[in-house]
CSV table of C-alpha atoms and ligand atoms in Angstrom, one decimal:
chain,number,residue,atom,x,y,z
A,3,MET,CA,0.0,0.0,0.0
A,4,THR,CA,1.7,3.3,-1.1
A,5,TYR,CA,-0.4,5.8,0.8
A,6,GLN,CA,-0.3,4.7,4.3
A,7,SER,CA,0.2,6.6,7.6
A,8,ILE,CA,2.4,4.7,10.0
A,9,ASN,CA,3.6,6.2,13.2
A,10,PRO,CA,7.4,5.8,13.2
A,11,TYR,CA,7.4,6.2,17.0
A,12,ASP,CA,5.5,3.0,17.7
A,13,GLY,CA,4.8,1.4,14.3
A,14,ALA,CA,1.0,1.8,14.6
A,15,VAL,CA,-0.8,1.9,11.2
A,16,LEU,CA,-3.0,5.0,11.4
A,17,ALA,CA,-4.7,5.1,8.0
A,18,SER,CA,-4.5,3.7,4.5
A,19,TYR,CA,-5.8,5.1,1.2
A,20,PRO,CA,-6.3,3.3,-2.1
A,21,GLU,CA,-4.7,4.7,-5.3
A,22,LEU,CA,-6.8,6.6,-7.7
A,23,PRO,CA,-8.2,4.5,-10.5
A,24,SER,CA,-7.5,5.6,-14.1
A,25,ALA,CA,-11.0,6.9,-14.6
A,26,GLY,CA,-10.7,9.0,-11.4
A,27,LEU,CA,-7.4,10.5,-12.6
A,28,ASP,CA,-8.9,11.4,-16.0
A,29,ALA,CA,-11.9,13.1,-14.3
A,30,ALA,CA,-9.5,15.0,-11.9
A,31,LEU,CA,-7.5,16.3,-14.9
A,32,ASP,CA,-10.7,17.4,-16.6
A,33,THR,CA,-11.9,19.2,-13.5
A,34,ALA,CA,-8.5,20.9,-13.2
A,35,GLU,CA,-8.5,22.0,-16.8
A,36,ALA,CA,-12.0,23.4,-16.6
A,37,CYS,CA,-11.1,25.2,-13.3
A,38,TYR,CA,-8.1,26.8,-15.0
A,39,GLN,CA,-10.3,28.5,-17.5
A,40,THR,CA,-12.2,30.4,-14.9
A,41,TRP,CA,-9.6,30.7,-12.2
A,42,SER,CA,-7.0,32.3,-14.5
A,43,ALA,CA,-9.6,34.8,-15.7
A,44,LEU,CA,-10.3,36.1,-12.1
A,45,PRO,CA,-8.8,39.4,-11.0
A,46,PHE,CA,-5.8,39.0,-8.7
A,47,ALA,CA,-7.9,40.4,-5.8
A,48,ASN,CA,-10.3,37.4,-5.9
A,49,ARG,CA,-7.6,34.8,-5.8
A,50,SER,CA,-5.8,36.9,-3.2
A,51,ALA,CA,-8.9,36.8,-0.9
A,52,ILE,CA,-8.9,33.0,-1.1
A,53,GLY,CA,-5.2,32.8,-0.3
A,54,ILE,CA,-5.6,35.1,2.7
A,55,ARG,CA,-8.5,33.0,4.0
A,56,ALA,CA,-6.4,29.8,3.4
A,57,ALA,CA,-3.5,31.3,5.5
A,58,ALA,CA,-6.0,32.3,8.3
A,59,LEU,CA,-7.5,28.8,8.4
A,60,MET,CA,-4.0,27.2,8.7
A,61,ARG,CA,-3.3,29.4,11.7
A,62,GLU,CA,-6.7,28.6,13.2
A,63,ARG,CA,-6.2,24.9,12.7
A,64,LEU,CA,-2.6,24.9,14.0
A,65,ASP,CA,-2.9,21.9,16.3
A,66,GLU,CA,-5.2,20.0,14.0
A,67,LEU,CA,-2.7,20.4,11.1
A,68,ALA,CA,0.4,19.8,13.2
A,69,LYS,CA,-0.7,16.6,14.8
A,70,PRO,CA,-0.6,14.4,11.7
A,71,VAL,CA,2.9,15.7,10.8
A,72,THR,CA,4.2,14.3,14.1
A,73,LEU,CA,2.1,11.1,13.9
A,74,GLU,CA,2.9,10.4,10.3
A,75,MET,CA,6.6,11.2,10.1
A,76,GLY,CA,7.8,11.8,13.6
A,77,LYS,CA,8.7,15.5,13.6
A,78,LEU,CA,8.8,17.0,17.1
A,79,TYR,CA,5.5,18.6,17.8
A,80,ALA,CA,6.8,22.1,18.4
A,81,GLN,CA,8.6,21.9,15.0
A,82,ALA,CA,5.4,20.7,13.3
A,83,LYS,CA,3.6,23.7,14.7
A,84,GLY,CA,6.4,26.0,13.4
A,85,GLU,CA,6.1,24.4,10.0
A,86,VAL,CA,2.3,25.1,9.9
A,87,THR,CA,2.9,28.7,10.8
A,88,LEU,CA,5.7,29.1,8.2
A,89,SER,CA,3.4,27.5,5.5
A,90,ALA,CA,0.6,29.9,6.4
A,91,ASP,CA,3.1,32.8,6.1
A,92,ILE,CA,4.1,31.6,2.6
A,93,VAL,CA,0.5,31.3,1.5
A,94,GLU,CA,-0.3,34.8,2.8
A,95,TYR,CA,2.9,36.3,1.3
A,96,TYR,CA,1.9,35.3,-2.3
A,97,ALA,CA,-1.7,36.3,-1.7
A,98,ARG,CA,-0.5,39.8,-0.9
A,99,ASN,CA,2.4,40.1,-3.4
A,100,ALA,CA,1.5,38.1,-6.5
A,101,GLU,CA,0.0,41.1,-8.3
A,102,ARG,CA,3.1,43.2,-7.6
A,103,PHE,CA,5.5,40.5,-8.7
A,104,LEU,CA,3.6,39.9,-11.9
A,105,ALA,CA,2.7,43.4,-12.9
A,106,PRO,CA,3.5,44.3,-16.6
A,107,GLN,CA,7.0,45.6,-17.0
A,108,LYS,CA,7.7,48.5,-19.4
A,109,LEU,CA,10.9,47.9,-21.3
A,110,GLU,CA,12.7,51.3,-20.9
A,111,GLN,CA,15.5,50.6,-23.5
A,112,ALA,CA,13.2,49.3,-26.2
A,113,THR,CA,12.8,51.0,-29.6
A,114,GLY,CA,9.1,51.8,-29.8
A,115,GLU,CA,6.7,51.1,-26.9
A,116,ALA,CA,7.1,47.6,-25.4
A,117,HIS,CA,6.3,45.8,-22.3
A,118,VAL,CA,6.4,42.2,-20.9
A,119,GLU,CA,3.2,40.7,-19.4
A,120,SER,CA,3.2,37.7,-17.0
A,121,SER,CA,0.4,35.4,-17.6
A,122,PRO,CA,-0.4,31.9,-16.1
A,123,ILE,CA,0.2,28.9,-18.3
A,124,GLY,CA,-2.3,26.2,-17.1
A,125,VAL,CA,-2.5,23.1,-15.0
A,126,LEU,CA,0.8,22.3,-13.2
A,127,PHE,CA,1.9,19.1,-11.6
A,128,GLY,CA,4.0,18.8,-8.4
A,129,VAL,CA,5.7,15.8,-6.9
A,130,GLU,CA,6.5,16.5,-3.3
A,131,PRO,CA,8.4,14.9,-0.3
A,132,TRP,CA,7.4,14.0,3.2
A,133,ASN,CA,10.1,15.9,5.2
A,134,PHE,CA,8.2,19.1,5.4
A,135,PRO,CA,4.7,17.9,4.5
A,136,TYR,CA,3.0,21.3,4.4
A,137,TYR,CA,5.9,23.7,3.7
A,138,GLN,CA,6.8,21.9,0.5
A,139,LEU,CA,3.2,22.0,-0.7
A,140,ALA,CA,2.9,25.7,0.2
A,141,ARG,CA,6.1,26.6,-1.7
A,142,PHE,CA,4.7,25.0,-4.8
A,143,ALA,CA,1.0,25.7,-4.6
A,144,ALA,CA,0.8,29.3,-3.2
A,145,PRO,CA,2.7,31.2,-5.9
A,146,ASN,CA,1.3,29.2,-8.7
A,147,LEU,CA,-2.3,29.5,-7.5
A,148,MET,CA,-2.0,33.2,-6.9
A,149,ALA,CA,-0.5,33.6,-10.4
A,150,GLY,CA,-3.6,32.1,-11.9
A,151,ASN,CA,-2.3,28.5,-12.6
A,152,VAL,CA,-4.0,25.5,-11.0
A,153,VAL,CA,-2.1,22.7,-9.4
A,154,MET,CA,-2.3,18.9,-9.0
A,155,VAL,CA,0.0,17.3,-6.5
A,156,LYS,CA,1.4,13.8,-5.9
A,157,HIS,CA,2.6,13.9,-2.3
A,158,ALA,CA,4.9,11.3,-0.7
A,159,GLY,CA,3.3,8.0,0.2
A,160,CYS,CA,4.0,8.2,4.0
A,161,VAL,CA,2.1,11.5,4.6
A,162,PRO,CA,-1.4,11.0,3.2
A,163,GLN,CA,-3.2,12.7,6.1
A,164,CYS,CA,-1.2,15.9,5.6
A,165,ALA,CA,-1.8,15.7,1.8
A,166,LEU,CA,-5.6,15.6,2.4
A,167,ALA,CA,-5.5,18.3,5.1
A,168,PHE,CA,-3.7,20.7,2.9
A,169,GLU,CA,-6.2,20.1,0.0
A,170,LYS,CA,-9.1,20.7,2.4
A,171,ILE,CA,-7.7,24.1,3.5
A,172,TRP,CA,-8.0,25.4,-0.1
A,173,ARG,CA,-11.5,24.1,-0.5
A,174,ASP,CA,-12.6,25.5,2.9
A,175,ALA,CA,-11.1,28.8,1.9
A,176,GLY,CA,-13.3,29.0,-1.1
A,177,ALA,CA,-11.1,27.7,-3.9
A,178,PRO,CA,-13.2,26.1,-6.7
A,179,ALA,CA,-12.9,22.3,-7.3
A,180,GLY,CA,-9.8,21.7,-9.5
A,181,ALA,CA,-7.8,24.6,-8.2
A,182,TYR,CA,-5.8,22.4,-5.8
A,183,THR,CA,-6.0,18.6,-6.4
A,184,ASN,CA,-4.3,16.0,-4.3
A,185,LEU,CA,-3.6,12.8,-6.3
A,186,PHE,CA,-2.9,9.4,-4.6
A,187,ILE,CA,-1.3,7.9,-7.7
A,188,SER,CA,1.4,5.4,-8.6
A,189,TYR,CA,4.8,6.2,-10.3
A,190,GLU,CA,3.2,4.9,-13.6
A,191,GLN,CA,0.4,7.3,-13.2
A,192,VAL,CA,2.9,10.1,-12.5
A,193,ASP,CA,4.4,9.4,-15.9
A,194,ARG,CA,0.9,9.5,-17.4
A,195,VAL,CA,0.1,12.8,-15.8
A,196,ILE,CA,3.4,14.4,-17.1
A,197,ASP,CA,2.6,13.1,-20.6
A,198,ASP,CA,-1.0,14.5,-20.5
A,199,PRO,CA,-1.4,17.5,-22.8
A,200,ARG,CA,-3.5,19.3,-20.1
A,201,ILE,CA,-0.4,19.5,-17.9
A,202,LYS,CA,1.8,22.5,-18.8
A,203,GLY,CA,4.6,22.4,-16.2
A,204,VAL,CA,6.2,20.0,-13.7
A,205,ALA,CA,7.9,20.7,-10.3
A,206,LEU,CA,9.6,18.1,-8.1
A,207,THR,CA,11.1,18.4,-4.7
A,208,GLY,CA,12.8,15.2,-3.6
A,209,SER,CA,15.9,13.1,-4.2
A,210,THR,CA,18.3,13.5,-7.1
A,211,GLU,CA,17.3,10.1,-8.4
A,212,ALA,CA,13.6,10.9,-8.5
A,213,GLY,CA,14.5,14.3,-10.0
A,214,LYS,CA,16.3,12.7,-12.9
A,215,VAL,CA,13.4,10.4,-13.7
A,216,VAL,CA,10.7,13.1,-13.5
A,217,ALA,CA,12.8,15.8,-15.3
A,218,ALA,CA,13.6,13.4,-18.1
A,219,ARG,CA,9.9,12.7,-18.6
A,220,ALA,CA,9.0,16.4,-18.5
A,221,GLY,CA,11.8,17.1,-21.0
A,222,ARG,CA,10.6,14.4,-23.4
A,223,ASN,CA,7.3,16.3,-23.4
A,224,LEU,CA,9.0,19.7,-23.8
A,225,LYS,CA,7.5,20.8,-20.5
A,226,LYS,CA,9.1,23.4,-18.3
A,227,SER,CA,10.3,21.9,-15.0
A,228,THR,CA,11.8,22.9,-11.7
A,229,MET,CA,13.9,20.5,-9.6
A,230,GLU,CA,14.5,21.0,-5.9
A,231,LEU,CA,16.7,18.1,-5.0
A,232,GLY,CA,19.1,16.7,-2.4
A,233,GLY,CA,22.1,18.4,-0.8
A,234,SER,CA,25.2,18.0,1.3
A,235,ASP,CA,25.5,21.5,2.8
A,236,ALA,CA,28.9,22.6,4.1
A,237,PHE,CA,28.9,24.2,7.5
A,238,ILE,CA,32.2,26.1,7.4
A,239,VAL,CA,33.7,27.2,10.7
A,240,LEU,CA,36.5,29.8,10.4
A,241,ASP,CA,39.1,30.3,13.1
A,242,ASP,CA,37.6,33.6,14.3
A,243,ALA,CA,34.1,32.2,14.8
A,244,ASP,CA,32.2,32.7,18.1
A,245,LEU,CA,32.5,29.1,19.2
A,246,GLU,CA,29.6,28.9,21.7
A,247,LYS,CA,27.1,30.4,19.2
A,248,THR,CA,28.5,28.4,16.3
A,249,VAL,CA,28.1,25.1,18.2
A,250,GLU,CA,24.5,25.9,19.1
A,251,TRP,CA,23.8,26.5,15.4
A,252,ALA,CA,25.7,23.4,14.5
A,253,VAL,CA,23.3,21.3,16.7
A,254,TRP,CA,20.3,23.0,15.2
A,255,ALA,CA,21.6,22.7,11.6
A,256,LYS,CA,22.2,19.0,12.1
A,257,MET,CA,19.2,18.0,14.3
A,258,ASN,CA,16.3,20.2,13.1
A,259,ASN,CA,13.7,17.6,11.8
A,260,THR,CA,16.1,14.9,13.0
A,261,GLY,CA,18.6,15.7,10.2
A,262,GLN,CA,16.0,15.1,7.5
A,263,CYS,CA,16.3,18.5,5.7
A,264,CYS,CA,17.7,19.0,2.2
A,265,VAL,CA,19.6,21.9,3.7
A,266,ALA,CA,20.7,20.4,7.0
A,267,GLY,CA,24.3,20.9,7.9
A,268,LYS,CA,25.8,17.7,6.6
A,269,ARG,CA,29.5,18.4,6.2
A,270,PHE,CA,31.1,20.3,9.1
A,271,ILE,CA,34.3,21.8,7.8
A,272,VAL,CA,36.3,23.4,10.6
A,273,LEU,CA,39.7,25.2,10.6
A,274,GLU,CA,42.2,23.1,12.5
A,275,SER,CA,43.1,25.7,15.1
A,276,ILE,CA,39.6,25.4,16.6
A,277,ALA,CA,38.6,21.9,15.4
A,278,ASP,CA,39.3,20.0,18.6
A,279,ARG,CA,37.4,22.5,20.7
A,280,PHE,CA,34.5,22.6,18.2
A,281,LEU,CA,34.3,18.8,18.1
A,282,GLU,CA,34.3,18.4,21.8
A,283,LYS,CA,31.5,20.8,22.4
A,284,PHE,CA,29.5,19.5,19.4
A,285,ARG,CA,29.8,16.0,20.6
A,286,ALA,CA,28.7,16.9,24.1
A,287,ALA,CA,25.7,18.8,22.9
A,288,LEU,CA,24.5,16.0,20.6
A,289,SER,CA,25.1,13.4,23.4
A,290,ALA,CA,22.7,15.4,25.6
A,291,LEU,CA,19.7,15.1,23.3
A,292,LYS,CA,16.8,13.2,24.8
A,293,PRO,CA,15.0,10.7,22.6
A,294,GLY,CA,11.3,10.0,23.2
A,295,ASP,CA,7.7,10.6,22.1
A,296,PRO,CA,7.8,13.4,19.5
A,297,MET,CA,4.4,14.7,21.0
A,298,ASP,CA,6.1,15.2,24.4
A,299,PRO,CA,7.7,18.7,24.8
A,300,ALA,CA,10.5,17.2,26.8
A,301,THR,CA,11.8,15.1,23.8
A,302,THR,CA,14.6,16.7,21.8
A,303,ILE,CA,15.2,13.9,19.3
A,304,GLY,CA,12.4,12.0,17.6
A,305,PRO,CA,12.3,9.0,15.4
A,306,LEU,CA,13.2,9.1,11.7
A,307,SER,CA,10.3,9.3,9.3
A,308,THR,CA,10.0,5.5,8.6
A,309,GLU,CA,11.8,2.3,9.5
A,310,GLY,CA,13.0,2.2,5.8
A,311,ALA,CA,14.7,5.6,6.2
A,312,LEU,CA,16.4,4.5,9.4
A,313,VAL,CA,17.7,1.3,7.8
A,314,LYS,CA,19.1,3.3,4.8
A,315,VAL,CA,21.1,5.7,7.1
A,316,LEU,CA,22.4,2.9,9.3
A,317,ASP,CA,23.6,1.1,6.1
A,318,GLN,CA,25.4,4.3,4.9
A,319,VAL,CA,27.1,4.6,8.3
A,320,LYS,CA,28.2,0.9,8.2
A,321,ARG,CA,29.6,1.3,4.7
A,322,ALA,CA,31.4,4.6,5.7
A,323,VAL,CA,33.1,2.7,8.5
A,324,GLU,CA,34.0,-0.2,6.3
A,325,HIS,CA,35.8,2.4,4.1
A,326,GLY,CA,37.8,3.8,7.0
A,327,ALA,CA,35.6,6.4,8.7
A,328,THR,CA,35.8,6.7,12.5
A,329,VAL,CA,32.7,6.9,14.6
A,330,VAL,CA,33.2,9.7,17.2
A,331,LEU,CA,29.6,9.5,18.5
A,332,GLY,CA,26.7,7.1,18.0
A,333,GLY,CA,26.4,5.2,14.7
A,334,LYS,CA,23.7,2.8,15.8
A,335,ARG,CA,20.0,2.4,16.0
A,336,GLY,CA,18.7,4.2,19.1
A,337,GLU,CA,17.9,2.2,22.2
A,338,HIS,CA,14.3,3.5,22.2
A,339,PRO,CA,11.8,1.3,20.2
A,340,GLY,CA,10.6,2.8,16.9
A,341,ALA,CA,12.7,4.3,14.1
A,342,PHE,CA,15.3,6.0,16.3
A,343,MET,CA,18.9,6.6,15.4
A,344,GLN,CA,21.6,7.8,17.8
A,345,PRO,CA,23.0,11.2,17.0
A,346,THR,CA,26.2,10.4,15.1
A,347,ILE,CA,29.5,12.1,14.2
A,348,LEU,CA,31.9,10.5,11.6
A,349,THR,CA,35.5,11.7,11.0
A,350,ASN,CA,38.4,10.5,8.8
A,351,ILE,CA,36.2,10.4,5.7
A,352,ALA,CA,38.6,10.0,2.8
A,353,PRO,CA,37.6,11.2,-0.7
A,354,THR,CA,37.5,7.6,-1.8
A,355,ASN,CA,34.9,6.7,0.9
A,356,PRO,CA,31.4,6.6,-0.5
A,357,ALA,CA,30.3,8.7,2.4
A,358,PHE,CA,32.3,11.6,1.1
A,359,ARG,CA,29.9,12.1,-1.8
A,360,GLU,CA,26.6,10.8,-0.4
A,361,GLU,CA,23.7,12.7,1.2
A,362,PHE,CA,23.0,11.5,4.7
A,363,PHE,CA,19.3,12.1,5.4
A,364,GLY,CA,19.3,11.7,9.2
A,365,PRO,CA,21.2,12.7,12.4
A,366,VAL,CA,24.7,12.0,11.0
A,367,ALA,CA,27.3,14.7,10.9
A,368,LEU,CA,30.4,14.3,8.7
A,369,PHE,CA,33.3,16.2,10.4
A,370,PHE,CA,36.4,17.5,8.4
A,371,ARG,CA,39.4,19.4,9.7
A,372,VAL,CA,41.1,21.8,7.2
A,373,LYS,CA,44.3,23.9,7.4
A,374,ASN,CA,42.9,27.2,6.2
A,375,GLU,CA,40.1,29.1,4.4
A,376,GLU,CA,41.2,28.1,0.9
A,377,GLU,CA,41.1,24.4,1.9
A,378,ALA,CA,37.7,24.9,3.5
A,379,ILE,CA,36.3,26.4,0.2
A,380,SER,CA,37.9,23.7,-1.9
A,381,LEU,CA,36.4,20.9,0.2
A,382,ALA,CA,33.0,22.6,0.3
A,383,ASN,CA,33.0,22.7,-3.5
A,384,ASP,CA,34.2,19.1,-3.9
A,385,SER,CA,30.6,17.8,-4.1
A,386,GLU,CA,28.1,16.9,-6.8
A,387,PHE,CA,25.5,18.8,-4.8
A,388,GLY,CA,25.1,22.6,-4.7
A,389,LEU,CA,22.1,23.5,-2.6
A,390,GLY,CA,23.0,25.6,0.5
A,391,GLY,CA,25.9,26.2,2.9
A,392,SER,CA,27.0,28.4,5.7
A,393,VAL,CA,30.1,30.2,7.0
A,394,PHE,CA,30.8,31.2,10.6
A,395,THR,CA,33.2,34.0,11.3
A,396,ARG,CA,33.3,37.2,13.4
A,397,ASP,CA,34.5,39.1,10.3
A,398,VAL,CA,31.5,39.6,8.0
A,399,ALA,CA,33.7,40.8,5.1
A,400,ARG,CA,35.6,37.5,5.3
A,401,GLY,CA,32.4,35.6,5.5
A,402,LYS,CA,31.1,37.3,2.3
A,403,ARG,CA,34.5,36.6,0.6
A,404,VAL,CA,34.1,32.9,1.4
A,405,ALA,CA,30.4,32.9,0.5
A,406,SER,CA,31.2,34.2,-3.0
A,407,GLN,CA,33.5,31.3,-3.7
A,408,VAL,CA,31.1,28.5,-2.5
A,409,ASP,CA,29.5,26.9,-5.4
A,410,THR,CA,25.8,26.5,-4.3
A,411,GLY,CA,22.4,28.2,-4.8
A,412,MET,CA,22.4,29.7,-1.2
A,413,VAL,CA,25.1,30.6,1.4
A,414,PHE,CA,24.4,32.0,4.8
A,415,ILE,CA,26.8,33.9,7.1
A,416,ASN,CA,26.6,33.1,10.9
A,417,HIS,CA,23.5,31.0,10.7
A,418,PRO,CA,22.7,27.8,8.8
A,419,THR,CA,20.7,27.5,5.6
A,420,TRP,CA,17.4,29.2,6.3
A,421,THR,CA,14.1,29.8,4.7
A,422,THR,CA,11.5,32.6,4.8
A,423,PRO,CA,8.8,33.4,2.2
A,424,ASP,CA,10.8,36.3,0.8
A,425,LEU,CA,14.2,34.5,0.3
A,426,PRO,CA,14.8,32.5,-3.0
A,427,PHE,CA,15.3,28.8,-2.4
A,428,GLY,CA,17.1,26.4,-4.7
A,429,GLY,CA,20.3,24.9,-5.9
A,430,ILE,CA,22.7,24.0,-8.7
A,431,LYS,CA,24.5,20.9,-9.9
A,432,ASN,CA,22.8,17.7,-8.7
A,433,SER,CA,20.7,19.8,-6.3
A,434,GLY,CA,18.5,20.8,-9.2
A,435,TYR,CA,17.5,24.0,-11.0
A,436,GLY,CA,14.9,26.7,-10.7
A,437,ARG,CA,13.9,28.6,-7.6
A,438,GLU,CA,10.9,28.5,-5.2
A,439,LEU,CA,9.9,31.3,-2.9
A,440,SER,CA,10.5,35.1,-3.1
A,441,GLY,CA,9.7,37.0,-6.3
A,442,ALA,CA,11.8,34.4,-8.2
A,443,GLY,CA,9.5,31.5,-7.3
A,444,ILE,CA,6.4,33.0,-8.8
A,445,GLN,CA,8.2,33.6,-12.2
A,446,GLU,CA,8.9,30.0,-12.9
A,447,PHE,CA,5.6,29.0,-14.4
A,448,VAL,CA,4.3,32.2,-16.1
A,449,ASN,CA,4.5,33.2,-19.7
A,450,LYS,CA,6.7,36.3,-20.0
A,451,LYS,CA,4.9,37.7,-23.1
A,452,LEU,CA,6.4,40.6,-25.0
A,453,VAL,CA,3.9,43.2,-26.4
A,454,ARG,CA,5.4,45.8,-28.7
A,455,VAL,CA,3.7,48.8,-30.5
A,456,ARG,CA,5.4,50.7,-33.3
A,457,SER,CA,3.9,52.2,-36.4
A,458,ILE,CA,6.5,51.5,-39.1
A,459,SER,CA,6.4,50.3,-42.7
A,460,ALA,CA,7.6,46.9,-43.8
A,461,PRO,CA,11.2,46.9,-45.2
A,462,ALA,CA,11.1,47.2,-49.0
B,512,NAP,P1,12.1,10.9,-2.9
B,512,NAP,O1,12.1,9.4,-2.6
B,512,NAP,O2,12.7,11.4,-4.2
B,512,NAP,O3,10.5,11.3,-3.0
B,512,NAP,C1,10.0,12.5,-3.3
B,512,NAP,C2,8.7,12.4,-4.0
B,512,NAP,O4,9.0,11.8,-5.3
B,512,NAP,C3,7.7,11.5,-3.4
B,512,NAP,O5,6.4,12.0,-3.6
B,512,NAP,C4,7.9,10.2,-4.1
B,512,NAP,O6,6.8,9.3,-4.0
B,512,NAP,C5,8.2,10.6,-5.5
B,512,NAP,N1,9.0,9.8,-6.3
B,512,NAP,C6,10.1,9.1,-6.0
B,512,NAP,N2,10.6,8.4,-7.1
B,512,NAP,C7,9.7,8.6,-8.1
B,512,NAP,C8,9.6,8.1,-9.4
B,512,NAP,N3,10.6,7.3,-9.9
B,512,NAP,N4,8.6,8.5,-10.2
B,512,NAP,C9,7.6,9.3,-9.7
B,512,NAP,N5,7.6,9.8,-8.4
B,512,NAP,C10,8.7,9.5,-7.6
B,512,NAP,O7,12.6,11.8,-1.8
B,512,NAP,P2,12.3,11.7,-0.2
B,512,NAP,O8,13.0,10.6,0.4
B,512,NAP,O9,10.8,11.7,-0.1
B,512,NAP,O10,12.8,13.1,0.3
B,512,NAP,C11,14.1,13.3,0.6
B,512,NAP,C12,14.9,13.9,-0.5
B,512,NAP,O11,14.3,15.1,-0.9
B,512,NAP,C13,16.3,14.3,-0.1
B,512,NAP,O12,17.2,14.0,-1.1
B,512,NAP,C14,16.2,15.8,0.2
B,512,NAP,O13,17.5,16.4,0.2
B,512,NAP,C15,15.3,16.2,-0.9
B,512,NAP,N6,14.6,17.5,-0.6
B,512,NAP,C16,15.0,18.6,-1.4
B,512,NAP,C17,14.5,19.8,-1.1
B,512,NAP,C18,14.9,21.1,-1.8
B,512,NAP,O14,14.2,22.1,-1.8
B,512,NAP,N7,16.0,21.0,-2.6
B,512,NAP,C19,13.5,19.9,0.0
B,512,NAP,C20,13.2,18.8,0.7
B,512,NAP,C21,13.7,17.6,0.4
B,512,NAP,P3,6.7,8.1,-2.9
B,512,NAP,O15,6.7,8.8,-1.6
B,512,NAP,O16,5.4,7.5,-3.2
B,512,NAP,O17,7.9,7.2,-3.2
């Protein structure tokens, strides 16, 4: 069963949902297409009013929405509530700003009178991951709906209750049937949807492997796509960093969502003059985390999202050690029943070790000592990924100099990779292409149409 809620804390099966039959999928595509015709013709203000209501409903239903996040994928309850609030902020941000972002732009340098209009393109299809079950949906749905597109979404199989709850928000806010459609569909049906001529654009957030499959399918159909994929963010600590603050951020960067963030700190690259002190404090802080029920406010480390996710990370650690890595902390399944993993630090990871190039999607920190700033930059860039990264230093000018040389879509100085509705989010290399959020996110699936006026005669 693909769409099944299983509590990773105790293994309880909470709910199961059948896949959509073919006829149901066709009907959903018809409804979305018909909805697009009316939705796209509405003035911005009408769509904005629905977006503002959707955001308000999310805030009203904070607990009701946060609970299935914790129960389906094990996120600490306080973090689940934070995610609902952030998602509401994203929805409201686009409801209030879409018209401004998409206003016609006069071309000042043009010969004659010319402007570029931004118009919606149709029904869009999103494939989304479980790690932030509402935030990922909000990032895709809110800008596109407010631009006048309509969206259909295949969410991850392990978070079906969140998938349904988010769809319901839009209907309850007054969006017409077909504006936001959740699809419980198989991979084969994903291909069918991408091939369908009613679909005009495709967005995926997930692993690089899934991105390659879905991007190829979209490309074969000449459909625009955006890909928000995996990462192995460098967390660079320069020798003049404020050590106390930096270690606090290191713990957050690694352990937020139990390390299951595309932009978690994954490679901790520390200048050798402070490496021992950093490692000692980091190890002590991670050792002090308290596993338990993610609904309990006293718990500071919850289970991973599924038993399968845990087995995958344990296997990666085992292989890393077989190839010469040293376990400084943890490395094993947690003692608590459920999908728990001990907070883990690995060192001595040679470039020939598979761990050097892999993404660890869990509470595993890879620790590297480097001689100087140049070596830190070079190691940070020695990766097939290029999503985010961070630099810690008391000297902001130095931080900016390093940031400019790090080869990723985002770099943050004195805090880890971060997200707010107004900051563009996305990567390069195997971390994908395109951007979500900010003014950039809403431009991905609109037609930038040139309109020119000039009364001239045809060349003889
Ligand atoms: P995943 O296995 O790639 O799944 C993501 C979504 O793609 C799910 O809905 C999944 O469906 C679907 N999917 C996977 N393979 C597919 C295929 N061959 N055809 C059609 N659909 C397919 O990734 P995940 O384990 O859920 O999420 C973790 C990954 O996402 C990490 O690599 C993380 O870094 C990345 N991520 C990136 C960002 C970003 O913004 N760059 C944000 C969050 C996460 P099922 O669930 O049914 O398998």
